[in-house]
mmCIF file of C-alpha atoms in Angstrom:
data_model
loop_
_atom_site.group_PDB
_atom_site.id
_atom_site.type_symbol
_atom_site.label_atom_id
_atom_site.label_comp_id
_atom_site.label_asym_id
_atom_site.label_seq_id
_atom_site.Cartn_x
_atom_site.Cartn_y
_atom_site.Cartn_z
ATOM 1 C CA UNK X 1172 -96.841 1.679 63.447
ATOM 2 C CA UNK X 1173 -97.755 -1.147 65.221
ATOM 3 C CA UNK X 1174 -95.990 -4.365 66.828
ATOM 4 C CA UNK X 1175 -98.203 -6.276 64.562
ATOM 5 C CA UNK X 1176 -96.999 -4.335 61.520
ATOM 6 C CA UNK X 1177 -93.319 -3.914 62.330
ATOM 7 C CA UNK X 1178 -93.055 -7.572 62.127
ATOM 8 C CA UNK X 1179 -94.912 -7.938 59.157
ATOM 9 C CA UNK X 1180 -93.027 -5.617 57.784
ATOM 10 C CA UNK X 1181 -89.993 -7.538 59.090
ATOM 11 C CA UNK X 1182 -91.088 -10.557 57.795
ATOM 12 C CA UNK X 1183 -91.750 -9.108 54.240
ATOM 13 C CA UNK X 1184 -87.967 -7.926 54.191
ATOM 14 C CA UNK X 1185 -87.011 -11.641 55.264
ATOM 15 C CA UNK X 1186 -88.607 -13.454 52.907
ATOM 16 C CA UNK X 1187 -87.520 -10.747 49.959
ATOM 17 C CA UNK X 1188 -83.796 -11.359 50.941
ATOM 18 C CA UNK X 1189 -84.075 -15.145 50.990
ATOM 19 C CA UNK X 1190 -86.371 -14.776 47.619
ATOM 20 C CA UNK X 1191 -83.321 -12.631 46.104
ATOM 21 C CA UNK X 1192 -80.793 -15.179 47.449
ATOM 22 C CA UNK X 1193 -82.196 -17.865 45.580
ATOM 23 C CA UNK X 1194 -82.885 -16.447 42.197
ATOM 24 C CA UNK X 1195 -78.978 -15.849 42.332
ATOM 25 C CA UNK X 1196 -78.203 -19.223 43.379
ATOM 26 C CA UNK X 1197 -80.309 -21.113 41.116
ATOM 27 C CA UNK X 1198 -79.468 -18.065 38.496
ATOM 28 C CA UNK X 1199 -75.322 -19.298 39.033
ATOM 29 C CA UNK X 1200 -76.340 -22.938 38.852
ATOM 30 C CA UNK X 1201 -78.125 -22.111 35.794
ATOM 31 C CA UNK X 1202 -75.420 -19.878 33.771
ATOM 32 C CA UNK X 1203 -72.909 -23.511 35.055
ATOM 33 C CA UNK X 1204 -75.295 -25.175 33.889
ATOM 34 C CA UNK X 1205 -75.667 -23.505 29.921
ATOM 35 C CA UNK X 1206 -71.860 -22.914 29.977
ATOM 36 C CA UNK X 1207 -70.468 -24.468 26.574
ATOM 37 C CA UNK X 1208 -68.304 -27.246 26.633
ATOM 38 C CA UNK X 1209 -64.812 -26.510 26.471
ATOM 39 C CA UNK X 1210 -62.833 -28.303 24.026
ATOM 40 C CA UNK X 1211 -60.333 -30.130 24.980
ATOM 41 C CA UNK X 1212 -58.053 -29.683 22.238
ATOM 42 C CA UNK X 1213 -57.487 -26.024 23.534
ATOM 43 C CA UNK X 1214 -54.983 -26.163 26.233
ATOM 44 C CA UNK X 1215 -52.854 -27.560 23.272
ATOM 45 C CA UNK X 1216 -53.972 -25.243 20.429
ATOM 46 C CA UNK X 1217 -50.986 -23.334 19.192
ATOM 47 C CA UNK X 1218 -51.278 -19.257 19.915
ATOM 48 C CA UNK X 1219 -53.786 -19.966 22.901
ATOM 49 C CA UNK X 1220 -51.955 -19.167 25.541
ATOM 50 C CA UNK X 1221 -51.912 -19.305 29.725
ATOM 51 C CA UNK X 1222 -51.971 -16.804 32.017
ATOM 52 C CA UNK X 1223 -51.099 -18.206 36.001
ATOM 53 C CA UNK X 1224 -52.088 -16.123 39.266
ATOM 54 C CA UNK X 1225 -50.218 -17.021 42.810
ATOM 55 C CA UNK X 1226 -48.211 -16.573 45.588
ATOM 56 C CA UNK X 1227 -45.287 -14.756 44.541
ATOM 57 C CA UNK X 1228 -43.009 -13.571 47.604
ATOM 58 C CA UNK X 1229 -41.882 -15.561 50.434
ATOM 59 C CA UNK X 1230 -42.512 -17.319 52.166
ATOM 60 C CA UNK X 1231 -45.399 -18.615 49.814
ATOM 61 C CA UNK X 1232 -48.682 -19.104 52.363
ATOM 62 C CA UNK X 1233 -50.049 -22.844 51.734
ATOM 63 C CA UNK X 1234 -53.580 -20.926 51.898
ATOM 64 C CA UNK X 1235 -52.943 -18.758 48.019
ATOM 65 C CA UNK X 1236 -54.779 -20.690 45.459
ATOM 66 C CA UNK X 1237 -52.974 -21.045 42.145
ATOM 67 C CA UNK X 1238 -54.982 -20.509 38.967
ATOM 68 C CA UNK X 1239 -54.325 -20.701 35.594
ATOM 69 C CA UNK X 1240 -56.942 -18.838 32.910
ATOM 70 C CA UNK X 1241 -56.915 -20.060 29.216
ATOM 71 C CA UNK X 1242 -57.298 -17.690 26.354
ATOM 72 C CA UNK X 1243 -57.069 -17.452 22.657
ATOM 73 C CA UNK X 1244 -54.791 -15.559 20.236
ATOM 74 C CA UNK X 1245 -57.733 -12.698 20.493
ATOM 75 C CA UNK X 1246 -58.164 -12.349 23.835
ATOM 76 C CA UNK X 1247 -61.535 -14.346 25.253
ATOM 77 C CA UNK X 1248 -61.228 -15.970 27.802
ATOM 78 C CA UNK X 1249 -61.359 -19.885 27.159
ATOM 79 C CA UNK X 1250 -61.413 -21.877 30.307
ATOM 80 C CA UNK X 1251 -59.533 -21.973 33.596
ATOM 81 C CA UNK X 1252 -58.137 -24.214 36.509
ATOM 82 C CA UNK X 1253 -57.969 -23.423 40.344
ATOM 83 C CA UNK X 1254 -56.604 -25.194 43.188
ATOM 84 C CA UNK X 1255 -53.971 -25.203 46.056
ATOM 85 C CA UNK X 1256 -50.617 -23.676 45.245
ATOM 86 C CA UNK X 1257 -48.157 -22.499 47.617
ATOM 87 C CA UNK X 1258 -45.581 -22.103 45.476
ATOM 88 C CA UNK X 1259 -44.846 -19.604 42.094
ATOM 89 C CA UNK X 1260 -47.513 -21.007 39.415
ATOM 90 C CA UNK X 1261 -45.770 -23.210 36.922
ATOM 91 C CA UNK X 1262 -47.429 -24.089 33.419
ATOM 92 C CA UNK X 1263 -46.082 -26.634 30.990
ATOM 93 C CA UNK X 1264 -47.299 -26.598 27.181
ATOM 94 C CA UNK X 1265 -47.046 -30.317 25.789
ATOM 95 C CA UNK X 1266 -49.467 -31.627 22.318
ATOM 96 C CA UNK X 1267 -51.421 -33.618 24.689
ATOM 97 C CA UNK X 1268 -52.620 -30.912 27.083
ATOM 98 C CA UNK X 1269 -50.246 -28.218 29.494
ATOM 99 C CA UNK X 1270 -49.131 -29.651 33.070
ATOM 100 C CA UNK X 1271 -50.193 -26.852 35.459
ATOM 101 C CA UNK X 1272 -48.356 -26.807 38.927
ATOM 102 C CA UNK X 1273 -50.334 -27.595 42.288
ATOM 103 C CA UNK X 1274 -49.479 -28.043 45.756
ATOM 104 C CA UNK X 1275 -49.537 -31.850 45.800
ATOM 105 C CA UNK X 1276 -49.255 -32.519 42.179
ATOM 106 C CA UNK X 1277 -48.251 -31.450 38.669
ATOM 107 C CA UNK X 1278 -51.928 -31.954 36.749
ATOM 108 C CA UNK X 1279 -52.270 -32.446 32.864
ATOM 109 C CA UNK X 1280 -55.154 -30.326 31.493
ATOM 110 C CA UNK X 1281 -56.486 -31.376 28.184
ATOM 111 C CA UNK X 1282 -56.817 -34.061 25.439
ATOM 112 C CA UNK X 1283 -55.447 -36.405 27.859
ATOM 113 C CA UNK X 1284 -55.503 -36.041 31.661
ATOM 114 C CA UNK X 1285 -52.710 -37.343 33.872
ATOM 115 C CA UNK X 1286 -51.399 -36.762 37.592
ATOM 116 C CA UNK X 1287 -47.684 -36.420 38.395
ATOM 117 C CA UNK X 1288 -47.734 -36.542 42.490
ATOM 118 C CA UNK X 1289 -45.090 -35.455 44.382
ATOM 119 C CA UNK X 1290 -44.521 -34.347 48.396
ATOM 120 C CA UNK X 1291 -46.930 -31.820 49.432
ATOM 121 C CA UNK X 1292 -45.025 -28.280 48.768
ATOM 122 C CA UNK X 1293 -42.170 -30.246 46.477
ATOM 123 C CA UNK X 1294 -41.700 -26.710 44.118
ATOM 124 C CA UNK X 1295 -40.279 -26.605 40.496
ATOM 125 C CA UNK X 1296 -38.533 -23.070 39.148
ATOM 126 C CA UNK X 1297 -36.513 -24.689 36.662
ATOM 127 C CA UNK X 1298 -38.553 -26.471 33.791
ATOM 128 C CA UNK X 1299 -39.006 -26.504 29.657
ATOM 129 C CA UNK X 1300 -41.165 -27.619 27.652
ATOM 130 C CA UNK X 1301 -39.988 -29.440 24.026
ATOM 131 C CA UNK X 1302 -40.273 -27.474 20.686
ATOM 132 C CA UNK X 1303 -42.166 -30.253 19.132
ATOM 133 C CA UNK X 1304 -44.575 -30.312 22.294
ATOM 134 C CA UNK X 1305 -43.825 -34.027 22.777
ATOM 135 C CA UNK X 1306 -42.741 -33.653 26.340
ATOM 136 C CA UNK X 1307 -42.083 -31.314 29.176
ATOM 137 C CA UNK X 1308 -39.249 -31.333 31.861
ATOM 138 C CA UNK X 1309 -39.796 -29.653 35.686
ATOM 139 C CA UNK X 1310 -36.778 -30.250 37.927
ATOM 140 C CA UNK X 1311 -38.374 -30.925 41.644
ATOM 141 C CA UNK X 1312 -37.003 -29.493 44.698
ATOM 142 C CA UNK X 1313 -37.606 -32.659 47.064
ATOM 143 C CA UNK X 1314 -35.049 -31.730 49.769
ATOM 144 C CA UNK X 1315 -36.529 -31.895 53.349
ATOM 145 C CA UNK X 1316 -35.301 -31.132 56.983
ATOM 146 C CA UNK X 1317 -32.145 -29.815 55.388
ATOM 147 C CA UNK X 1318 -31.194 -32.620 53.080
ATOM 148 C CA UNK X 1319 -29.760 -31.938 49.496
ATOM 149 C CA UNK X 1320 -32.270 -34.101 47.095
ATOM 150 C CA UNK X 1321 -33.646 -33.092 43.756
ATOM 151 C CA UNK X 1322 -35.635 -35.156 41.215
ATOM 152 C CA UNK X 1323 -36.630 -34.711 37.237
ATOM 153 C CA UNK X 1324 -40.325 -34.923 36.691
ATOM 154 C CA UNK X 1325 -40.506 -36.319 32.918
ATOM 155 C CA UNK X 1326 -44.052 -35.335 31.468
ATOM 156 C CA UNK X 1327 -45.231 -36.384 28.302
ATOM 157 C CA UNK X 1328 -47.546 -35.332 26.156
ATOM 158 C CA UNK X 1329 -49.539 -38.639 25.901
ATOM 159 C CA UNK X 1330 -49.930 -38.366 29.957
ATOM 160 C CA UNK X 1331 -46.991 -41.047 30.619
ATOM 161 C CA UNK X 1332 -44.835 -39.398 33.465
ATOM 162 C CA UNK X 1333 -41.319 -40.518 34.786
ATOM 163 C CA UNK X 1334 -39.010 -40.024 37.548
ATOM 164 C CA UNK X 1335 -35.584 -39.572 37.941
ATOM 165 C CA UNK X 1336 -33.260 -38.467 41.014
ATOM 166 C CA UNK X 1337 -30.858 -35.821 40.203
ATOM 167 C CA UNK X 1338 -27.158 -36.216 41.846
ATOM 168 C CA UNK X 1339 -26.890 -32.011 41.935
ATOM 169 C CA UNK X 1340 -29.069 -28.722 42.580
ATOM 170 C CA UNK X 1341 -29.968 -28.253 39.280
ATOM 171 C CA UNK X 1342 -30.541 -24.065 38.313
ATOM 172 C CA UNK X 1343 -31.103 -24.593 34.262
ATOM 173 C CA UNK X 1344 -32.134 -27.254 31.722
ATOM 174 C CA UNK X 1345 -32.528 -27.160 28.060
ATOM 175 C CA UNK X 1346 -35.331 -29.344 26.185
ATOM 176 C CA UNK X 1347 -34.826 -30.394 22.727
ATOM 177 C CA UNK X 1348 -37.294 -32.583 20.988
ATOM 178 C CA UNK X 1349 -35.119 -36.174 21.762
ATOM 179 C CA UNK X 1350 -33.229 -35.096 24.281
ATOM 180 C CA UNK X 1351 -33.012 -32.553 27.365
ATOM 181 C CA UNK X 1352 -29.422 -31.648 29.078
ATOM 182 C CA UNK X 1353 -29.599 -29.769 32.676
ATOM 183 C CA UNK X 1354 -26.753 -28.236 34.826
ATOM 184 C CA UNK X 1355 -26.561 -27.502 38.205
ATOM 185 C CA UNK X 1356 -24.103 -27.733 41.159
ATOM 186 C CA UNK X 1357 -23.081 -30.674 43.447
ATOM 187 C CA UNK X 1358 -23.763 -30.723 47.123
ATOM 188 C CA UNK X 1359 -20.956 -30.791 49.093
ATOM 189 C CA UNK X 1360 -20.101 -31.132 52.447
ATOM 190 C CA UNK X 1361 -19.354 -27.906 54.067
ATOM 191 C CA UNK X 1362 -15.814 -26.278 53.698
ATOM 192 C CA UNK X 1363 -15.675 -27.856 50.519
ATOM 193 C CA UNK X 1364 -15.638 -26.956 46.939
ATOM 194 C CA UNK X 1365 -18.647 -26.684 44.669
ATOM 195 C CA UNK X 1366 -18.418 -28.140 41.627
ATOM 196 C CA UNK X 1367 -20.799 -28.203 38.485
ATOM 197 C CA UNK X 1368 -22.358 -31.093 36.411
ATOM 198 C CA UNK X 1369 -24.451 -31.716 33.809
ATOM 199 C CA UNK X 1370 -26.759 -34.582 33.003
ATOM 200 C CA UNK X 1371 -28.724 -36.416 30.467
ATOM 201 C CA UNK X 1372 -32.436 -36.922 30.592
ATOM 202 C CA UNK X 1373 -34.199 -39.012 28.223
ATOM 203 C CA UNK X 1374 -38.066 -38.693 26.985
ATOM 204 C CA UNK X 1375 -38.521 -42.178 28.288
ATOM 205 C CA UNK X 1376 -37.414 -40.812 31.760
ATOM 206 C CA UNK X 1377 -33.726 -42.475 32.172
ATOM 207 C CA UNK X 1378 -30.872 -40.382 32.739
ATOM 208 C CA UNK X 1379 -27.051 -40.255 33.209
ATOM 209 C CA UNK X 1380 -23.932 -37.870 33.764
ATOM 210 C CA UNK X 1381 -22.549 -36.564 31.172
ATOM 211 C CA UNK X 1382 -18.745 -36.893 29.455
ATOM 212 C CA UNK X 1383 -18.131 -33.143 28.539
ATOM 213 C CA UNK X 1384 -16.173 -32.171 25.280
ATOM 214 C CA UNK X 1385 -12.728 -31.826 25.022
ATOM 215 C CA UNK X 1386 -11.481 -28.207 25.990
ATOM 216 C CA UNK X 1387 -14.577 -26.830 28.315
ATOM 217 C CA UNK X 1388 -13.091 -25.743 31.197
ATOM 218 C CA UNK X 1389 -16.225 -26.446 33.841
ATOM 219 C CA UNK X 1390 -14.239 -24.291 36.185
ATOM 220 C CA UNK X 1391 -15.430 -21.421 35.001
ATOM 221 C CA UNK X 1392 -19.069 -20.652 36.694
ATOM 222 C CA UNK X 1393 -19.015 -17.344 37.526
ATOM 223 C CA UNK X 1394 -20.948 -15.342 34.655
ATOM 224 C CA UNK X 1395 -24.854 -14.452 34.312
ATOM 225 C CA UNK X 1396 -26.358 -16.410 31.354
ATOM 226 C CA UNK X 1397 -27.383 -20.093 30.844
ATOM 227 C CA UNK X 1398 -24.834 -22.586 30.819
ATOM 228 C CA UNK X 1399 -27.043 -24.916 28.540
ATOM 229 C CA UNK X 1400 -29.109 -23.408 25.881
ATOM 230 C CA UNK X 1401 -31.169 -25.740 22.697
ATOM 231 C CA UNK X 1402 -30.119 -23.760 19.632
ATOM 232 C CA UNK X 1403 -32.614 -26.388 17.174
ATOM 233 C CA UNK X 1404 -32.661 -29.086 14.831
ATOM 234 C CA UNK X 1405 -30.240 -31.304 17.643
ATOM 235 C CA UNK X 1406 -27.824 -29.047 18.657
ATOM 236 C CA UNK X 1407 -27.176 -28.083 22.130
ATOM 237 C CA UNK X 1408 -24.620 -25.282 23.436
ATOM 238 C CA UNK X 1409 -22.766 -25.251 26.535
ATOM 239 C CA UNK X 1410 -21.099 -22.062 27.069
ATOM 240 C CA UNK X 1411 -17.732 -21.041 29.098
ATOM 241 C CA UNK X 1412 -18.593 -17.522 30.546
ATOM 242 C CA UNK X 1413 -16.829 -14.676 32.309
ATOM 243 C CA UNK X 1414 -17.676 -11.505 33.339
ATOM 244 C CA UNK X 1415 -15.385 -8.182 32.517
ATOM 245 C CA UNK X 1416 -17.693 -4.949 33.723
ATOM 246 C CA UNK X 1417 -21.028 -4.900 31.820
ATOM 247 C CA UNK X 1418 -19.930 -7.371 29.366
ATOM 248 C CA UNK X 1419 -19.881 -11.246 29.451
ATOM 249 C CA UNK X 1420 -17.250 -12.950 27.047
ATOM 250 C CA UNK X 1421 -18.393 -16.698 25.891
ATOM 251 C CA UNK X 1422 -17.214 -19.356 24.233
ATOM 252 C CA UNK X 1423 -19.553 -21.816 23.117
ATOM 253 C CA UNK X 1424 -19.353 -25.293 22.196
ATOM 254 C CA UNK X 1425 -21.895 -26.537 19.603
ATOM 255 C CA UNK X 1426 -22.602 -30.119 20.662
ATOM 256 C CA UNK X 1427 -24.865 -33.183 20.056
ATOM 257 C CA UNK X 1428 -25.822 -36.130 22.559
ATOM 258 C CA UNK X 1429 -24.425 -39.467 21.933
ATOM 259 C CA UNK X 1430 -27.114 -41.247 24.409
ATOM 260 C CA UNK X 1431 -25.190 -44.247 23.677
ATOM 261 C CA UNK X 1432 -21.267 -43.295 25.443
ATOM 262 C CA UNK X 1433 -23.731 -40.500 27.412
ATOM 263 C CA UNK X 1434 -21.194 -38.017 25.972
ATOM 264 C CA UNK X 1435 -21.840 -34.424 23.989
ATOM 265 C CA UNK X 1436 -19.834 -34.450 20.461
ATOM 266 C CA UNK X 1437 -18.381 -31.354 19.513
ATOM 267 C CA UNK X 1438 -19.316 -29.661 15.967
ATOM 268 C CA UNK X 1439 -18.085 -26.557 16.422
ATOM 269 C CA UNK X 1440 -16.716 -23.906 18.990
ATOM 270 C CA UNK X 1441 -17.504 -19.815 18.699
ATOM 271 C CA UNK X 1442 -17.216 -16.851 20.907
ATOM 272 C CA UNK X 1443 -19.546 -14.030 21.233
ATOM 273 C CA UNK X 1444 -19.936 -11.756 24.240
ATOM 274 C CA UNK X 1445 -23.386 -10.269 25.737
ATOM 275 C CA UNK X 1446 -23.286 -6.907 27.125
ATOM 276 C CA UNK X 1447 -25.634 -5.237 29.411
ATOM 277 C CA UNK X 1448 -25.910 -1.383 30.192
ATOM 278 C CA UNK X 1449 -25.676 0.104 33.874
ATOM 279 C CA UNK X 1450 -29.187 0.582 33.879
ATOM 280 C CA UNK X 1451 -31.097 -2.382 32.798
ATOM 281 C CA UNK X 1452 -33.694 -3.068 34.874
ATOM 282 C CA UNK X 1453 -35.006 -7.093 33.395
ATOM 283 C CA UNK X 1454 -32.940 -9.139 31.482
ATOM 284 C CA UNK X 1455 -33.553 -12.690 30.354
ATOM 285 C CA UNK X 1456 -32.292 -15.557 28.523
ATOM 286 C CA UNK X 1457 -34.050 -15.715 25.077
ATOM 287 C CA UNK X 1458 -34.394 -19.112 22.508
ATOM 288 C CA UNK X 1459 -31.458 -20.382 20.771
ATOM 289 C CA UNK X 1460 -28.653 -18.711 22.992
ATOM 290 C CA UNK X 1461 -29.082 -15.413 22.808
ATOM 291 C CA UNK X 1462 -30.347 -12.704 25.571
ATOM 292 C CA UNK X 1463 -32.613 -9.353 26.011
ATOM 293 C CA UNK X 1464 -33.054 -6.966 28.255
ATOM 294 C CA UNK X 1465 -35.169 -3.463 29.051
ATOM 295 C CA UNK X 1466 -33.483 -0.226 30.738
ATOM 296 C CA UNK X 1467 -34.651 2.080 32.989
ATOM 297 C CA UNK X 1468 -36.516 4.345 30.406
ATOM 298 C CA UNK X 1469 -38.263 1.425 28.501
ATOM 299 C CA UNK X 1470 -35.567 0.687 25.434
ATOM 300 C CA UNK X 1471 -35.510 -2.906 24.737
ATOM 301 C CA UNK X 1472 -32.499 -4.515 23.562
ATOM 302 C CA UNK X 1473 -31.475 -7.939 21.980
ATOM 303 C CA UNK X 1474 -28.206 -9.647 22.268
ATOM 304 C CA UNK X 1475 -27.517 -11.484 19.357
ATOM 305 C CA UNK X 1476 -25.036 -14.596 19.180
ATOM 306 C CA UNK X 1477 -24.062 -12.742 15.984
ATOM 307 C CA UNK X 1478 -23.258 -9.398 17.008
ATOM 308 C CA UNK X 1479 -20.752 -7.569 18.727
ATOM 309 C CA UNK X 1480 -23.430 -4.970 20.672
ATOM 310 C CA UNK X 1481 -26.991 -5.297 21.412
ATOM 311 C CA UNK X 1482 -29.468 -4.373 18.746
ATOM 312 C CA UNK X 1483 -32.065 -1.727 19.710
ATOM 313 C CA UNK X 1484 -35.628 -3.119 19.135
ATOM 314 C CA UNK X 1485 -38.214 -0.747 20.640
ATOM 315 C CA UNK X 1486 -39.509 1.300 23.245
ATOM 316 C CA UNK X 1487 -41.916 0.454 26.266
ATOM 317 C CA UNK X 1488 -43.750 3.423 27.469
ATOM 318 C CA UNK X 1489 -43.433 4.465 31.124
ATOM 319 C CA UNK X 1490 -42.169 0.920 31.995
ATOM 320 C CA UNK X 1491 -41.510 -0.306 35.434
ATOM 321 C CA UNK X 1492 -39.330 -3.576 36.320
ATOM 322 C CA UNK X 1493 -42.295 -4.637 39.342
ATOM 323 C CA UNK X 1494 -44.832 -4.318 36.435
ATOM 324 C CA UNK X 1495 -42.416 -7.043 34.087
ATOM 325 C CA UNK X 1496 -44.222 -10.446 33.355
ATOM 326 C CA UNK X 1497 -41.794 -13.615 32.250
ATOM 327 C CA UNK X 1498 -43.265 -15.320 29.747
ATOM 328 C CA UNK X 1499 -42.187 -18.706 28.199
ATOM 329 C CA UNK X 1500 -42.513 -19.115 24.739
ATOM 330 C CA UNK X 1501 -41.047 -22.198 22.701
ATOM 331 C CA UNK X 1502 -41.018 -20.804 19.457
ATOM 332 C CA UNK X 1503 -39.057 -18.253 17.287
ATOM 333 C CA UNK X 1504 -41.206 -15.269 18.347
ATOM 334 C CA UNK X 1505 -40.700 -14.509 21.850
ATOM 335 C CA UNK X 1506 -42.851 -12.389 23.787
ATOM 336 C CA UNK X 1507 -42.887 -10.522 27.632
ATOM 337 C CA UNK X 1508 -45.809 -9.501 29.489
ATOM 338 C CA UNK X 1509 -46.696 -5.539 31.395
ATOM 339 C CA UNK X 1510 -49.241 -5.499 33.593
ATOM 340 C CA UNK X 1511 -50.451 -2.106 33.528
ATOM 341 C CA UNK X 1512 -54.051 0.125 34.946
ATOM 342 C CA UNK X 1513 -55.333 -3.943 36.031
ATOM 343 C CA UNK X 1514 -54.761 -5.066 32.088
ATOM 344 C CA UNK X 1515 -52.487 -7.690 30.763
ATOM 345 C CA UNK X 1516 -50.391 -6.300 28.006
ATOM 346 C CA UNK X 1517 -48.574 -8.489 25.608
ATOM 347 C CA UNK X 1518 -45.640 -7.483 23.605
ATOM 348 C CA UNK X 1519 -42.909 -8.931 21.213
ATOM 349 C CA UNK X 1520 -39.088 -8.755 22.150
ATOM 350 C CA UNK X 1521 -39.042 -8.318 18.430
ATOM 351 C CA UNK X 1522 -40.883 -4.964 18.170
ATOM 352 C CA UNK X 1523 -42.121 -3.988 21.143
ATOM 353 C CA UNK X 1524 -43.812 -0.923 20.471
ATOM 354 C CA UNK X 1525 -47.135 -1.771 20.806
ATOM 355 C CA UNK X 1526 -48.815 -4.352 22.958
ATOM 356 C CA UNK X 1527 -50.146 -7.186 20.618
ATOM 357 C CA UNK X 1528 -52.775 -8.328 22.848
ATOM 358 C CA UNK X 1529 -54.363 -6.585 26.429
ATOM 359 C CA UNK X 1530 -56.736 -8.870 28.555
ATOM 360 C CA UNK X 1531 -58.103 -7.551 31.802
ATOM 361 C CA UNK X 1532 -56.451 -9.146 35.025
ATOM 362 C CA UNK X 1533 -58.534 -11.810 36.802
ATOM 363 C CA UNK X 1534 -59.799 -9.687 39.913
ATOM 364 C CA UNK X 1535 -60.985 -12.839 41.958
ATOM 365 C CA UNK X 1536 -57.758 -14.689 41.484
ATOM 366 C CA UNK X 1537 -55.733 -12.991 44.114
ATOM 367 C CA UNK X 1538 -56.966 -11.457 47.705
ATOM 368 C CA UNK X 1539 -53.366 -11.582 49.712
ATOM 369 C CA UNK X 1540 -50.833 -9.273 48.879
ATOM 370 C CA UNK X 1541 -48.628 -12.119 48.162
ATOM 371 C CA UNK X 1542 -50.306 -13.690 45.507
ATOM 372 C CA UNK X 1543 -50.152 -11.584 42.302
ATOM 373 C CA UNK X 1544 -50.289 -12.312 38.139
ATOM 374 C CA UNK X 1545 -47.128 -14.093 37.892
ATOM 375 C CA UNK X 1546 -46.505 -15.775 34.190
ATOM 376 C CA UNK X 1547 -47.719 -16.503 31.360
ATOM 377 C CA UNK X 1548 -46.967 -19.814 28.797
ATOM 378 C CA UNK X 1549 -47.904 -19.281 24.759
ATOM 379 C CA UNK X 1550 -48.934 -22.712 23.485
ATOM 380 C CA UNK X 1551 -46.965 -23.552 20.515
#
């Protein structure tokens, strides 16, 4: 073959690839383009629910995206959000639209829009949402160059947003649908003794300590389940806790807020215990005070404040604690997610035998090792 022909040849190839290269452009612009409009009202339609992709092992690279993917009760995929994480994915149900977590804000996604800023790589792992949707609650980390600082991130579900410093390290908080109570630990100076707290937030973003009842010892810290839990219809529980083997004893005090003397009034006081085998492998804090967890072979257990030894709910099939996916649920049905063969399974604490809903992972959400399907959020 000729010069002549070679580079006619070449030139043939050339403009084919450039020719293919813009039918797939103009093709992607066109498929944006006939997209249907999402509605709104969705990321605030009870049963949708929110699946979030991100960096999940530190140190959390400020280069993982976080994304959150919308879907319905059935499965198809609704709409979805993308931008810069570096920290664990956070999603936050209110009426008014869910406040997804970013790395320089906290951004409301739905019937109404708003924009909670905070410091660039300010993180949030303790948070709740309100039963009634009203609000949502995300306790900031804010501390920098080794200072002790911590601030409440009040988000409501019109888009009004409030902010109020925190005089502790906060590690839990319960949301109720007037009020929300969270605990944590003071920051002393070193050599001295920690001591824990716990602290009124209001809806319309004020705060103040709280008087505790009559009787709680808050000595007692040294036990692993929530300090604070929302048990419904206005009535908080703080719990005294300690630990004997595999089983935690509690006594709980059944309280309501008095905003006005800032003080929790006692109704009643019970005791219960929680008890967890030698080989669980998850365990978590469920609605209204009570706990589950999953052993090694799959058996899923629920501690009820009612009885004396967990109940036996179901079995997982070949389950494995790196495949476990927390997932926050308001309401009475709780639910945890399995990722499993690169699908999304779905199952109820309740009865757990079979998955009530699988969704194929999002393959383009994650390309570093550290970032990984991390949570999901059931709009209620």
């Amino acid at each position: 073959m000729s010069e002549s022909s070679l580079r006619s040849v070449g030139w043939r190839r050339l403009v084919a690839v450039s020719s293919a290269v813009v039918i797939l452009m103009l093709s992607v612009f066109w498929l944006r383009g006939n997209e249907k409009p999402v509605d709104p009202q969705e990321w605030s339609k009870t049963g949708n629910f929110i699946v979030a992709y991100g960096p999940v092992f530190e140190p959390y690279p400020a280069w993982v995206k976080n994304s959150y993917y919308l879907y319905s009760p059935s499965g198809e995929l609704i709409d979805h959000k993308v931008e810069d994480g570096g920290w664990w994915p956070v999603s936050l149900p209110t009426k008014g639209g869910a406040y997804l977590y970013f790395a320089h804000s906290l951004q409301q996604v739905g019937v109404n829009r708003a924009t909670y800023e905070h410091v660039k790589y300010d993180y949030t792992d303790v948070y709740g949402s309100s039963p009634d949707g009203s609000y949502a609650v995300a306790l900031l980390n804010t501390s920098h160059s080794g200072e002790c600082s911590y601030t409440a991130a009040i988000l409501k579900d019109t888009g009004q947003t409030f902010s109020h410093d925190l005089p502790f390290m906060p590690f839990r908080v319960a949301v109720g649908e007037d009020h929300a109570i969270a605990v944590g630990y003071d920051c002393p100076p070193p050599g001295t003794e920690t001591k824990k707290g716990f602290y009124l937030l209001e809806p319309d973003g004020s705060g103040k300590e709280l008087k505790l009842p009559q009787g709680y010892d808050i000595g007692l810290v040294d036990f692993p389940a929530s300090p604070v839990n929302y048990l419904g219809d206005g009535l908080f529980e703080i719990i005294e806790g300690r630990k004997d083997g595999n089983v935690i004893h509690m006594k709980s005090f059944e309280v309501r807020v008095d905003s006005q003397e800032a003080a929790l009034v006692t109704e009643r006081v019970t005791e219960h215990k929680f008890t967890l085998p030698d080989d669980f492998l998850v365990t978590v804090m469920l609605n209204h005070g009570e706990g589950a967890f999953i052993d090694k072979s799959g058996r899923v257990f629920i501690d009820r404040r009612d009885l004396s030894e967990p109940e036996y709910m179901g079995q997982v099939e070949n389950f494995e604690r790196n495949d476990f996916v927390p997932t926050y649920t308001v309401g009475d049905d709780p639910k945890f997610g399995i990722k499993r063969d690169g699908r999304l399974e779905l199952y109820r604490w309740e009865s757990p035998d079979q998955p009530i809903l699988t969704v194929n992972q999002v393959r383009g959400a994650c390309w570093e090792d550290v970032c990984d399907l991390a949570s999901v959020s059931e709009i209620m």
